[in-house]
Coordinates of C-alpha atoms and ligand atoms in Angstrom, one line a residue:
M158 CA -115.2 186.8 -196.3
K159 CA -112.1 187.9 -194.5
Q160 CA -113.6 191.3 -193.5
V161 CA -116.6 189.6 -192.0
S162 CA -114.5 187.3 -189.8
M163 CA -112.4 190.3 -188.6
L164 CA -115.6 192.1 -187.6
A165 CA -116.8 189.0 -185.7
V166 CA -113.5 189.0 -183.7
I167 CA -114.0 192.7 -182.8
V168 CA -117.6 192.2 -181.8
A169 CA -116.7 189.2 -179.6
A170 CA -114.1 191.3 -177.8
I171 CA -116.4 194.1 -176.8
P172 CA -118.4 193.5 -173.6
L173 CA -122.2 193.5 -174.1
V174 CA -122.7 196.6 -172.0
A175 CA -120.6 198.7 -174.3
W176 CA -123.2 198.4 -176.9
S177 CA -125.8 201.2 -177.0
Q178 CA -128.4 198.4 -177.3
R179 CA -131.5 198.9 -175.2
T180 CA -131.2 197.1 -171.9
T181 CA -134.1 196.4 -169.5
Y182 CA -133.3 195.6 -165.9
L183 CA -135.8 193.7 -163.8
E184 CA -135.3 194.4 -160.1
C185 CA -136.8 191.3 -158.5
G186 CA -137.5 190.7 -154.8
A187 CA -136.7 187.0 -155.4
V188 CA -136.0 184.8 -158.3
I189 CA -136.9 181.1 -158.7
D190 CA -134.1 179.2 -160.5
E191 CA -134.1 176.0 -162.4
K192 CA -134.1 173.7 -159.5
A193 CA -137.0 175.6 -157.9
A194 CA -135.9 174.3 -154.5
K195 CA -136.2 177.7 -152.9
P196 CA -136.2 181.3 -154.3
L197 CA -132.9 183.1 -154.6
G198 CA -132.8 186.4 -152.8
P199 CA -133.2 189.8 -154.4
A200 CA -131.7 189.9 -157.9
R201 CA -131.4 192.0 -161.0
I202 CA -132.1 190.4 -164.4
A203 CA -130.7 192.1 -167.4
V204 CA -132.5 191.7 -170.7
Q205 CA -131.3 192.7 -174.2
D206 CA -132.7 192.0 -177.6
G207 CA -135.3 189.7 -176.2
K208 CA -132.9 187.5 -174.3
I209 CA -131.7 187.3 -170.7
V210 CA -128.0 188.4 -170.6
A211 CA -127.2 188.4 -166.9
I212 CA -128.5 187.8 -163.4
E213 CA -126.9 189.5 -160.5
E214 CA -127.9 188.5 -157.0
H215 CA -128.3 190.9 -154.1
R216 CA -128.7 194.1 -156.1
P217 CA -131.9 195.4 -154.6
N218 CA -131.3 199.1 -154.3
I219 CA -130.2 200.2 -157.8
G220 CA -131.7 203.5 -158.8
L221 CA -135.2 202.8 -160.2
G222 CA -137.4 204.4 -162.7
V223 CA -136.9 204.8 -166.4
G224 CA -133.2 205.1 -166.9
S225 CA -131.4 207.5 -169.2
G226 CA -131.1 206.7 -172.9
S227 CA -131.2 203.0 -173.6
V228 CA -131.7 201.7 -170.1
E229 CA -135.1 200.9 -168.4
T230 CA -135.5 199.5 -165.0
I231 CA -138.7 197.7 -163.9
D232 CA -139.5 197.6 -160.2
L233 CA -140.5 194.1 -159.1
R234 CA -138.9 194.4 -155.7
N235 CA -142.1 193.2 -154.0
E236 CA -142.4 190.2 -156.4
T237 CA -141.0 186.8 -157.1
C238 CA -139.7 186.4 -160.6
L239 CA -140.0 183.1 -162.3
P240 CA -139.8 181.6 -165.8
G241 CA -142.9 182.2 -168.0
L242 CA -145.4 179.4 -167.5
I243 CA -146.0 176.7 -170.1
D244 CA -149.4 175.0 -170.6
V245 CA -148.9 172.0 -173.0
H246 CA -152.6 171.2 -173.4
T247 CA -154.9 174.0 -174.5
H248 CA -157.6 174.7 -177.1
V249 CA -157.7 178.4 -177.9
L250 CA -160.5 177.7 -180.5
L251 CA -162.8 176.1 -178.0
Q252 CA -164.9 178.0 -175.5
G253 CA -165.9 175.4 -172.9
D254 CA -167.9 172.2 -173.6
I255 CA -169.4 170.5 -170.6
T256 CA -172.2 168.9 -172.6
A257 CA -172.6 167.8 -176.2
E258 CA -175.0 170.7 -176.8
D259 CA -172.2 173.2 -175.8
Y260 CA -169.9 171.5 -178.3
D261 CA -172.3 171.1 -181.2
R262 CA -173.4 174.8 -181.0
Q263 CA -169.8 175.9 -181.5
L264 CA -169.4 173.7 -184.6
L265 CA -172.9 174.2 -186.1
K266 CA -173.8 177.8 -185.3
W267 CA -170.4 179.6 -185.1
S268 CA -168.4 180.1 -188.3
P269 CA -164.7 179.2 -188.2
E270 CA -164.1 182.9 -188.7
Y271 CA -166.0 183.9 -185.6
R272 CA -164.3 181.1 -183.7
T273 CA -160.9 182.4 -184.8
I274 CA -161.8 185.8 -183.5
L275 CA -162.6 184.3 -180.1
G276 CA -159.4 182.2 -180.4
T277 CA -157.3 185.4 -180.6
Q278 CA -159.0 186.5 -177.4
S279 CA -158.2 183.1 -175.7
A280 CA -154.6 183.4 -176.8
R281 CA -154.4 186.9 -175.3
K282 CA -155.9 185.6 -172.0
A283 CA -153.4 182.8 -171.8
L284 CA -150.6 185.3 -172.1
E285 CA -152.1 187.6 -169.5
Y286 CA -152.5 184.7 -167.1
G287 CA -148.7 184.2 -167.4
F288 CA -148.5 181.4 -169.9
T289 CA -145.8 182.6 -172.3
T290 CA -145.8 179.3 -174.2
I291 CA -148.6 176.9 -175.0
R292 CA -149.1 173.7 -177.0
D293 CA -152.5 174.0 -178.5
L294 CA -153.9 170.5 -179.0
E295 CA -156.3 170.7 -181.9
T296 CA -158.9 173.2 -183.2
E297 CA -162.1 171.1 -182.6
G298 CA -163.6 171.7 -186.1
A299 CA -162.0 175.0 -186.8
G300 CA -159.6 173.6 -189.4
Y301 CA -156.1 175.1 -189.5
A302 CA -157.0 178.3 -187.7
D303 CA -154.5 177.6 -185.0
V304 CA -151.7 177.8 -187.6
D305 CA -153.0 181.3 -188.5
I306 CA -153.3 182.4 -184.8
K307 CA -149.7 181.3 -184.2
K308 CA -148.6 183.2 -187.4
A309 CA -150.4 186.4 -186.3
I310 CA -148.8 186.2 -182.9
N311 CA -145.3 185.6 -184.3
A312 CA -145.8 188.5 -186.7
G313 CA -146.8 190.8 -183.8
V314 CA -150.3 191.3 -185.2
I315 CA -152.0 190.1 -182.0
P316 CA -150.6 189.5 -178.5
G317 CA -150.4 185.8 -177.4
P318 CA -148.0 183.1 -176.2
R319 CA -145.5 181.2 -178.2
M320 CA -147.4 178.3 -179.8
Q321 CA -146.9 174.8 -181.0
V322 CA -150.1 173.6 -182.7
A323 CA -151.7 170.3 -183.6
T324 CA -154.3 171.5 -186.2
R325 CA -157.2 169.0 -186.6
A326 CA -156.4 165.9 -184.6
L327 CA -157.3 162.4 -185.9
D328 CA -159.9 159.9 -185.0
V329 CA -161.6 156.9 -186.7
T330 CA -165.1 156.9 -188.4
G331 CA -167.9 157.0 -185.9
A332 CA -165.9 158.0 -182.8
Y333 CA -165.8 161.7 -182.5
P334 CA -168.5 164.4 -182.4
L335 CA -170.6 165.6 -184.0
L336 CA -172.5 162.3 -183.6
G337 CA -176.1 161.3 -183.3
Y338 CA -177.4 163.1 -186.4
A339 CA -179.5 161.4 -189.1
P340 CA -177.4 159.6 -191.7
N341 CA -178.7 161.9 -194.4
V342 CA -177.7 165.1 -192.6
P343 CA -174.0 165.9 -193.2
V344 CA -172.4 167.5 -190.1
P345 CA -168.9 168.7 -189.4
H346 CA -166.5 166.7 -187.2
G347 CA -164.2 168.0 -184.5
V348 CA -161.4 166.0 -186.0
Q349 CA -160.0 164.8 -189.3
V350 CA -161.4 161.3 -189.8
C351 CA -159.0 158.6 -191.0
D352 CA -159.2 154.9 -191.2
G353 CA -156.5 152.2 -191.9
A354 CA -152.8 152.5 -191.6
D355 CA -152.3 154.0 -195.0
G356 CA -155.2 156.4 -194.7
C357 CA -154.0 157.7 -191.4
R358 CA -150.4 158.0 -192.6
K359 CA -151.7 160.2 -195.4
A360 CA -153.7 162.3 -193.0
V361 CA -150.5 162.9 -190.9
R362 CA -148.7 164.0 -194.1
E363 CA -151.5 166.4 -194.9
Q364 CA -151.6 168.0 -191.5
I365 CA -147.8 168.5 -191.5
M366 CA -148.1 170.0 -194.9
Y367 CA -150.5 172.6 -193.6
G368 CA -148.5 173.5 -190.5
A369 CA -149.1 171.0 -187.7
D370 CA -146.2 171.0 -185.2
W371 CA -147.7 168.0 -183.4
I372 CA -150.0 165.2 -184.4
K373 CA -152.8 164.7 -182.0
V374 CA -154.7 161.4 -182.0
Y375 CA -157.7 160.2 -180.1
S376 CA -157.0 156.7 -178.8
D377 CA -160.1 155.8 -176.9
R378 CA -163.8 156.7 -176.1
S379 CA -166.8 155.4 -174.2
Y380 CA -165.4 155.0 -170.7
Y381 CA -166.7 152.6 -168.1
I382 CA -165.6 151.1 -164.8
D383 CA -164.5 147.5 -165.0
S384 CA -164.4 145.9 -161.6
N385 CA -162.8 142.7 -162.8
P386 CA -159.8 143.7 -165.0
P387 CA -157.9 141.1 -166.9
A388 CA -155.4 139.1 -164.8
G389 CA -152.3 141.0 -164.0
I390 CA -153.7 144.5 -164.6
T391 CA -153.5 146.6 -161.4
P392 CA -155.0 148.5 -159.7
A393 CA -158.7 147.4 -159.7
P394 CA -161.3 148.5 -160.4
M395 CA -160.0 149.9 -163.6
L396 CA -161.3 152.5 -166.0
S397 CA -161.9 150.8 -169.4
D398 CA -162.8 152.1 -172.8
I399 CA -163.4 151.3 -176.4
P400 CA -160.1 151.8 -178.2
T401 CA -160.5 153.8 -181.5
F402 CA -157.4 153.2 -183.6
T403 CA -155.9 149.7 -184.0
L404 CA -152.3 149.3 -182.9
D405 CA -151.4 149.1 -186.6
E406 CA -153.0 152.5 -187.3
L407 CA -151.4 154.1 -184.3
R408 CA -148.0 152.7 -185.2
A409 CA -148.3 154.0 -188.8
M410 CA -149.1 157.5 -187.6
V411 CA -146.3 157.6 -185.0
D412 CA -143.9 156.3 -187.7
E413 CA -144.9 158.9 -190.2
A414 CA -144.8 161.8 -187.7
H415 CA -141.4 160.7 -186.3
R416 CA -140.0 160.2 -189.8
Q417 CA -140.8 163.9 -190.4
R418 CA -139.4 164.9 -187.0
H419 CA -142.7 165.7 -185.5
K420 CA -144.1 164.3 -182.3
V421 CA -147.5 162.7 -181.4
A422 CA -149.8 163.5 -178.5
S423 CA -152.5 160.9 -177.7
H424 CA -155.8 161.6 -176.0
A425 CA -155.9 158.5 -173.9
T426 CA -158.2 158.4 -170.9
A427 CA -158.5 154.8 -169.9
Y428 CA -156.8 151.4 -170.0
N429 CA -156.8 150.4 -173.7
G430 CA -156.2 153.9 -175.1
V431 CA -153.2 154.4 -172.8
H432 CA -151.7 150.9 -173.3
N433 CA -152.0 151.0 -177.1
S434 CA -150.5 154.5 -177.2
V435 CA -147.5 153.7 -175.1
E436 CA -147.0 150.4 -177.1
A437 CA -147.1 152.4 -180.4
G438 CA -144.5 154.8 -179.2
I439 CA -146.5 158.1 -178.9
D440 CA -144.7 160.9 -177.1
T441 CA -147.3 162.3 -174.7
I442 CA -150.3 160.7 -172.9
E443 CA -153.1 163.3 -172.5
H444 CA -155.5 163.0 -169.6
G445 CA -154.5 159.4 -168.6
D446 CA -157.2 159.2 -166.0
Y447 CA -156.4 155.5 -165.6
I448 CA -152.9 154.2 -166.3
S449 CA -152.1 150.7 -165.1
D450 CA -149.0 150.1 -162.9
A451 CA -147.4 148.1 -165.8
D452 CA -148.0 151.0 -168.2
L453 CA -146.5 153.5 -165.8
K454 CA -143.3 151.4 -165.8
L455 CA -143.3 151.2 -169.6
M456 CA -143.7 155.0 -169.8
I457 CA -140.6 155.4 -167.7
Q458 CA -138.7 153.0 -169.9
K459 CA -139.8 154.8 -173.1
G460 CA -139.6 158.3 -171.8
T461 CA -143.3 159.0 -172.4
Y462 CA -144.7 162.1 -170.9
Y463 CA -147.8 162.1 -168.8
V464 CA -150.1 165.2 -169.1
P465 CA -152.9 164.8 -166.6
T466 CA -155.7 167.3 -166.7
L467 CA -157.2 167.2 -163.2
Y468 CA -159.1 170.4 -163.1
V469 CA -161.1 169.9 -166.3
G470 CA -162.2 166.5 -165.1
E471 CA -163.7 168.0 -162.0
Y472 CA -165.2 170.9 -164.0
V473 CA -167.1 168.7 -166.5
A474 CA -168.0 165.8 -164.1
E475 CA -171.2 167.1 -162.7
G476 CA -172.6 168.4 -166.0
R477 CA -171.8 165.2 -167.8
A478 CA -173.2 163.0 -165.0
K479 CA -176.4 165.0 -165.2
A480 CA -176.5 164.5 -169.0
G481 CA -176.5 160.7 -168.5
A482 CA -172.8 159.7 -168.0
P483 CA -172.3 159.2 -164.2
V484 CA -168.9 157.6 -164.9
W485 CA -167.4 161.1 -165.0
L486 CA -168.0 161.4 -161.2
E487 CA -166.0 158.2 -160.6
M488 CA -163.3 159.3 -163.0
T489 CA -162.2 162.3 -160.9
K490 CA -161.3 159.8 -158.0
I491 CA -159.6 157.4 -160.4
S492 CA -157.5 160.2 -162.0
A493 CA -156.4 161.5 -158.6
D494 CA -155.3 158.0 -157.7
T495 CA -153.5 157.6 -161.0
F496 CA -151.7 160.9 -160.5
R497 CA -150.5 159.9 -157.0
R498 CA -149.2 156.6 -158.4
A499 CA -147.4 158.4 -161.3
V500 CA -145.7 160.9 -159.0
K501 CA -144.5 158.0 -156.8
A502 CA -143.3 156.0 -159.8
G503 CA -141.3 158.9 -161.2
V504 CA -143.0 159.3 -164.6
K505 CA -142.2 162.6 -166.4
I506 CA -145.3 164.8 -165.6
A507 CA -145.9 168.0 -167.6
F508 CA -148.3 170.8 -167.0
G509 CA -151.4 170.8 -169.2
T510 CA -154.9 171.9 -168.4
D511 CA -157.3 171.4 -171.3
A512 CA -158.1 175.2 -171.2
G513 CA -160.9 175.8 -173.7
G514 CA -162.4 172.5 -172.5
F515 CA -163.4 174.9 -169.7
D516 CA -164.2 178.6 -170.0
W517 CA -161.2 180.8 -170.8
N518 CA -162.4 183.2 -168.2
I519 CA -161.1 180.7 -165.6
N520 CA -157.4 180.9 -165.1
P521 CA -155.9 177.5 -166.1
A522 CA -153.4 177.9 -163.2
V523 CA -156.1 176.5 -161.0
E524 CA -154.7 173.1 -162.1
F525 CA -151.6 173.7 -159.9
E526 CA -153.5 173.5 -156.6
L527 CA -155.0 170.1 -157.5
R528 CA -151.5 168.7 -158.4
V529 CA -150.2 169.7 -155.0
K530 CA -153.3 168.3 -153.4
Y531 CA -152.8 165.0 -155.1
G532 CA -149.1 164.5 -154.4
Q533 CA -146.6 166.8 -156.0
T534 CA -144.6 169.3 -154.0
P535 CA -145.2 172.9 -155.1
A536 CA -141.7 172.9 -156.6
E537 CA -142.5 169.8 -158.6
A538 CA -145.8 171.3 -159.8
L539 CA -144.0 174.5 -160.9
R540 CA -141.2 172.6 -162.6
S541 CA -143.8 170.6 -164.6
A542 CA -144.9 174.0 -166.1
T543 CA -141.4 175.3 -166.7
V544 CA -138.4 172.9 -167.1
V545 CA -140.4 169.7 -167.8
A546 CA -142.8 171.4 -170.2
S547 CA -139.9 173.0 -172.1
E548 CA -138.3 169.6 -172.6
L549 CA -141.6 168.1 -173.8
L550 CA -141.7 170.8 -176.4
G551 CA -138.1 170.4 -177.3
M552 CA -137.5 174.1 -176.4
Q553 CA -135.3 173.6 -173.4
K554 CA -132.5 175.6 -175.0
D555 CA -134.7 178.7 -175.2
I556 CA -137.3 178.6 -172.4
G557 CA -138.2 177.0 -169.1
T558 CA -135.6 178.7 -166.8
I559 CA -134.2 182.1 -166.1
E560 CA -130.6 182.0 -167.2
P561 CA -128.3 183.9 -169.5
G562 CA -128.8 183.1 -173.2
K563 CA -132.5 182.1 -172.9
L564 CA -135.4 184.1 -174.2
A565 CA -136.6 186.7 -171.7
D566 CA -139.9 185.0 -170.9
I567 CA -140.4 186.1 -167.3
V568 CA -143.4 186.4 -165.1
A569 CA -143.8 187.7 -161.5
V570 CA -146.1 187.1 -158.6
K571 CA -146.6 188.4 -155.1
G572 CA -145.6 185.8 -152.5
D573 CA -143.7 182.6 -152.8
P574 CA -145.2 179.9 -155.1
L575 CA -143.0 177.3 -153.4
T576 CA -144.9 177.7 -150.2
D577 CA -148.3 178.7 -151.6
I578 CA -148.8 177.4 -155.2
T579 CA -152.1 179.3 -155.6
V580 CA -150.2 182.6 -156.0
L581 CA -149.6 181.4 -159.6
E582 CA -153.3 182.2 -160.2
H583 CA -152.4 185.9 -159.8
V584 CA -149.5 186.7 -162.1
D585 CA -149.2 190.4 -162.3
F586 CA -146.2 190.9 -164.6
V587 CA -145.7 189.2 -167.9
M588 CA -142.7 189.6 -170.2
K589 CA -142.4 187.5 -173.4
G590 CA -139.2 187.7 -175.5
G591 CA -138.2 190.9 -173.6
V592 CA -141.5 192.7 -174.4
V593 CA -143.7 193.5 -171.4
F594 CA -147.4 192.5 -171.9
K595 CA -148.7 193.0 -168.4
K596 CA -147.4 195.2 -165.7
Ligands
LIG1148 ZN1 -158.0 168.6 -174.9

C-alpha cells in the first residue's frame, strides 16, 4: 500500500507533457466555449488519452503536420471547433415512418436482425453528422437491439456515438401500432404493452434488467383540436388527445425508475399527455406540441426538460394529412407557438430530433434552423445540443463543453454557427473520445 501511494505522489508531481503519452493538438481557427456567446479566437486544444488536457488561445502558427514521435497536430485553422453535438431523441432502429404502412412494413417484413444491421448504419451516420452522443428513445419493435448496438460501439466493434438507450418503451393495451389487424392475427407491437400500476412497475424492472438506461412511456394518442378548452386552460384553441396511462400507472413507473436511479422520458404531444406526465414527475417531455401555460410553469418548478421535435412534425405532416389525419398540418403551427412560449417562459429546452422518425439520410441538424426561426438565438439552440443536453443525460462532468478534464468529443465546421446556425448541417471534422472519425 505504501509503495502505491509513493508512486501516486511522484506521478502527480510530473507535468503531463513530460509523459511520452501520445498527444494530439487541434489547431482551431476559433473555439466555441461553454457560454457560446461568441467564438474565442484561434486556439490550440491538446488531447491525451481521450481527454482534453489544455486549451491555449492565440497559438495559430505552430508547426503543422504529423509531429515527431508521440505528437500529432491536426490543422483546423479554417474551422470553428465546438463540443460534439448531442441529440437526445433518436431511433437508430427506425428508418422513417410517415405512414402506418411505412411502420408496419419494418415490423412485419424486416427481421430484428436486419433492422439491427440498418441500426448500425444509422449510428454511424449520426456520428458522421457530428452527434458524438445520442439518447436513443426506443427500438420500435426491435426488442433490446439498442443495448447491443451500444455495446458494440463501446467495444469498438462498430463506429457510433455514445449512447443512452430506452429499449422497448411502454404503452397500454390498444394504443400503439401495430393496430387494425384482425383479432385472430397475432402481430408485433412497437412497444412493450403494460396495464395497471403493478404490471407497469414490473415492466420497468424488466427493461432495466435487460439494459435500459431510460424508461420511455407513451402518455397520449389520437390528437384533435379543441376550440373550447376547459376553463383556465390557455392558450386556445388547444391540442387535445386521449391519455393512455392513468396518473396512477404513470406515477408507479416514475417511482420504480427513480428508485433504481433511472430517468423517464414521456412521449407527450398534447394537453392531457403533457399534464399527466408533468404531474407524475417524469423527467423529459418529448415532442410537447401543445403545452398549456400552466404546465410550462409547473415544468420550470419541477425542472422538467422539454424536448421539442419541430422538424419531424413538418416532415410527416403532409403525408399523414393525406392518409386521413389533417390535424398534423395544424399541429406544426401549434408546436411552433408552444416553442415560442417555452423559450419566453424559460423552460429548459434540450435538442432532440426524432431522427429515424425521418430518413437517416437527412441530417438531423436541420432541426437547428427551425429552433432559431421560432425564437431561440443561435447560441441558445447550440447550447441546447451541448450544455443543456449533457445535463439532461447527467453527463455534464464528461461532455457538453470543451474544457480540460472532459472527454475529447470535438467537432468542427467552416463558418460561425452563432451567426449562421445552418453551418451545423456541414460538420466536417468529428473526434470522439480523442479518436478521429471524420476529417
Ligand atoms: Zn420518437
